[in-house]
Amino acid sequence: MSERVRARDRMRERESACKRALESSPENERECASEIESARERESAPERVSARERVRERTSRARERESERERERARESERAGDKRKNARKREQAREHARERERARERARESERERESERARERERGEGKSAQEHVSESESTRERERESARVRERASERESETAHE
């Protein structure tokens, strides 16, 4: 049997295999049509077909290399994005810590101001007995301390919520 006859038999065999595959699952239609066409091309001009197949093979490999490069670039981009995101989170945490420290400093400053105001009131005396001054200033100081604690807790809650 000559090479041409064997090639024709192989082509017919592929055609019938493709037709059977098409009957079982129609979504293979494009692949089967392509296979049948390339088999006919190989039968009609084997030397031209081999050159075409080499070109197809080269372009297929080139496409595969390019898609692998694309996937690698995407992975690199994702890693860089993660690094930037982590840096942003660290900076936000530092900013929240600075904000909490500023809130504590404001609370300390307002406490100092209230203390100096109380000292000025004591110096003025305003005609009250010493006992009245003491009990009044103690209750005032207690209210102010409680108020400062509430403000500080609120500030910490606010910065924690912003941090989350």
Coordinates of C-alpha atoms in Angstrom, one line a residue:
M1 CA 0.0 0.0 0.0
S2 CA 1.4 3.4 -1.0
E3 CA 1.9 6.3 1.4
R4 CA -1.0 8.1 -0.3
V5 CA -3.4 5.3 0.2
R6 CA -2.5 4.9 3.9
A7 CA -2.9 8.7 4.4
R8 CA -6.3 8.6 2.7
D9 CA -7.4 5.7 5.0
R10 CA -6.2 7.6 8.0
M11 CA -8.1 10.6 6.9
R12 CA -11.3 8.6 6.5
E13 CA -10.8 7.0 9.8
R14 CA -10.4 10.4 11.5
E15 CA -13.5 11.7 9.7
S16 CA -15.6 8.8 10.9
A17 CA -14.2 9.1 14.5
C18 CA -15.0 12.8 14.4
K19 CA -18.5 12.2 13.1
R20 CA -19.1 9.6 15.9
A21 CA -17.7 12.2 18.5
L22 CA -20.1 14.8 17.0
E23 CA -23.1 12.5 17.5
S24 CA -22.2 12.0 21.1
S25 CA -21.4 15.7 21.9
P26 CA -22.1 18.5 19.5
E27 CA -19.9 21.0 21.3
N28 CA -16.8 19.3 19.6
E29 CA -18.0 20.5 16.2
R30 CA -15.3 23.1 15.6
E31 CA -12.5 20.8 16.7
C32 CA -13.8 18.0 14.5
A33 CA -14.2 20.3 11.5
S34 CA -10.7 21.5 12.0
E35 CA -9.4 18.0 12.3
I36 CA -11.2 16.8 9.2
E37 CA -9.9 19.8 7.2
S38 CA -6.3 19.4 8.3
A39 CA -6.5 15.6 7.4
R40 CA -7.7 16.5 3.9
E41 CA -4.9 19.1 3.6
R42 CA -2.4 16.4 4.6
E43 CA -3.8 14.0 2.1
S44 CA -3.8 16.5 -0.8
A45 CA -0.3 18.0 -0.2
P46 CA 1.7 16.4 2.5
E47 CA 4.8 18.7 2.0
R48 CA 2.7 21.9 2.3
V49 CA 0.8 20.6 5.3
S50 CA 4.0 19.8 7.3
A51 CA 5.2 23.4 6.7
R52 CA 1.8 24.8 7.8
E53 CA 1.8 22.5 10.8
R54 CA 5.2 23.7 11.8
V55 CA 4.0 27.3 11.6
R56 CA 0.9 26.5 13.6
E57 CA 3.0 24.7 16.2
R58 CA 5.4 27.7 16.5
T59 CA 2.6 30.2 16.8
S60 CA 0.8 27.9 19.3
R61 CA 4.0 27.7 21.4
A62 CA 4.5 31.5 21.1
R63 CA 0.9 32.1 22.3
E64 CA 1.4 29.8 25.2
R65 CA 4.7 31.6 26.2
E66 CA 3.0 34.9 26.0
S67 CA 0.0 33.8 28.1
E68 CA 2.4 32.4 30.7
R69 CA 4.2 35.8 30.8
E70 CA 0.9 37.5 31.2
R71 CA 0.0 35.3 34.1
E72 CA 3.4 36.0 35.7
R73 CA 2.9 39.7 35.3
A74 CA -0.5 39.4 36.9
R75 CA 1.0 37.5 39.9
E76 CA 3.7 40.2 40.3
S77 CA 1.1 43.0 40.1
E78 CA -1.0 41.2 42.8
R79 CA 2.1 40.8 45.1
A80 CA 2.9 44.5 44.6
G81 CA -0.7 45.4 45.4
D82 CA -0.5 43.4 48.6
K83 CA 2.7 45.2 49.7
R84 CA 1.1 48.6 49.1
K85 CA -2.1 47.5 51.0
N86 CA 0.0 46.3 53.9
A87 CA 2.0 49.5 54.0
R88 CA -1.3 51.5 54.0
K89 CA -2.5 49.5 56.9
R90 CA 0.7 50.0 58.9
E91 CA 0.5 53.8 58.2
Q92 CA -3.2 53.8 59.3
A93 CA -2.3 52.0 62.5
R94 CA 0.5 54.6 63.2
E95 CA -1.9 57.5 62.5
H96 CA -4.5 56.0 64.9
A97 CA -1.9 55.6 67.6
R98 CA -0.9 59.3 67.1
E99 CA -4.5 60.3 67.3
R100 CA -5.0 58.4 70.5
E101 CA -1.9 60.1 72.0
R102 CA -3.2 63.5 70.9
A103 CA -6.6 62.8 72.6
R104 CA -4.8 61.8 75.8
E105 CA -2.7 65.0 75.6
R106 CA -5.8 67.1 75.1
A107 CA -7.4 65.4 78.2
R108 CA -4.3 66.1 80.3
E109 CA -4.2 69.7 79.1
S110 CA -7.9 70.3 79.9
E111 CA -7.3 68.7 83.4
R112 CA -4.3 71.1 83.9
E113 CA -6.6 74.0 82.9
R114 CA -9.3 73.0 85.3
E115 CA -6.7 72.6 88.1
S116 CA -5.4 76.1 87.5
E117 CA -9.0 77.4 87.4
R118 CA -9.6 75.7 90.8
A119 CA -6.4 77.3 92.2
R120 CA -7.6 80.7 91.1
E121 CA -11.0 80.2 92.7
R122 CA -9.2 79.1 95.9
E123 CA -7.1 82.3 95.9
R124 CA -10.2 84.4 95.4
G125 CA -11.9 82.7 98.3
E126 CA -15.4 84.3 97.5
G127 CA -16.4 84.4 101.2
K128 CA -17.2 80.7 101.5
S129 CA -16.0 78.6 104.4
A130 CA -13.0 76.3 103.9
Q131 CA -15.2 73.2 104.3
E132 CA -17.6 74.4 101.5
H133 CA -14.6 75.0 99.2
V134 CA -13.1 71.6 99.8
S135 CA -16.3 69.7 99.3
E136 CA -17.3 71.7 96.3
S137 CA -13.9 71.4 94.7
E138 CA -13.7 67.7 95.4
S139 CA -17.1 67.1 93.7
T140 CA -16.1 69.3 90.8
R141 CA -12.8 67.5 90.4
E142 CA -14.6 64.2 90.5
R143 CA -17.1 65.3 87.8
E144 CA -14.3 66.6 85.6
R145 CA -12.2 63.4 86.0
E146 CA -15.2 61.3 85.0
S147 CA -15.9 63.6 82.1
A148 CA -12.2 63.3 81.0
R149 CA -12.4 59.5 81.3
V150 CA -15.6 59.4 79.2
R151 CA -14.0 61.6 76.5
E152 CA -10.9 59.5 76.4
R153 CA -12.9 56.3 76.1
A154 CA -15.0 57.8 73.3
S155 CA -11.8 58.9 71.6
E156 CA -10.3 55.4 71.8
R157 CA -13.5 53.8 70.6
E158 CA -13.6 56.2 67.7
S159 CA -10.0 55.5 66.7
E160 CA -10.5 51.7 67.1
T161 CA -13.5 51.8 64.9
A162 CA -11.6 53.8 62.3
H163 CA -8.7 51.4 62.6
E164 CA -11.1 48.4 61.8

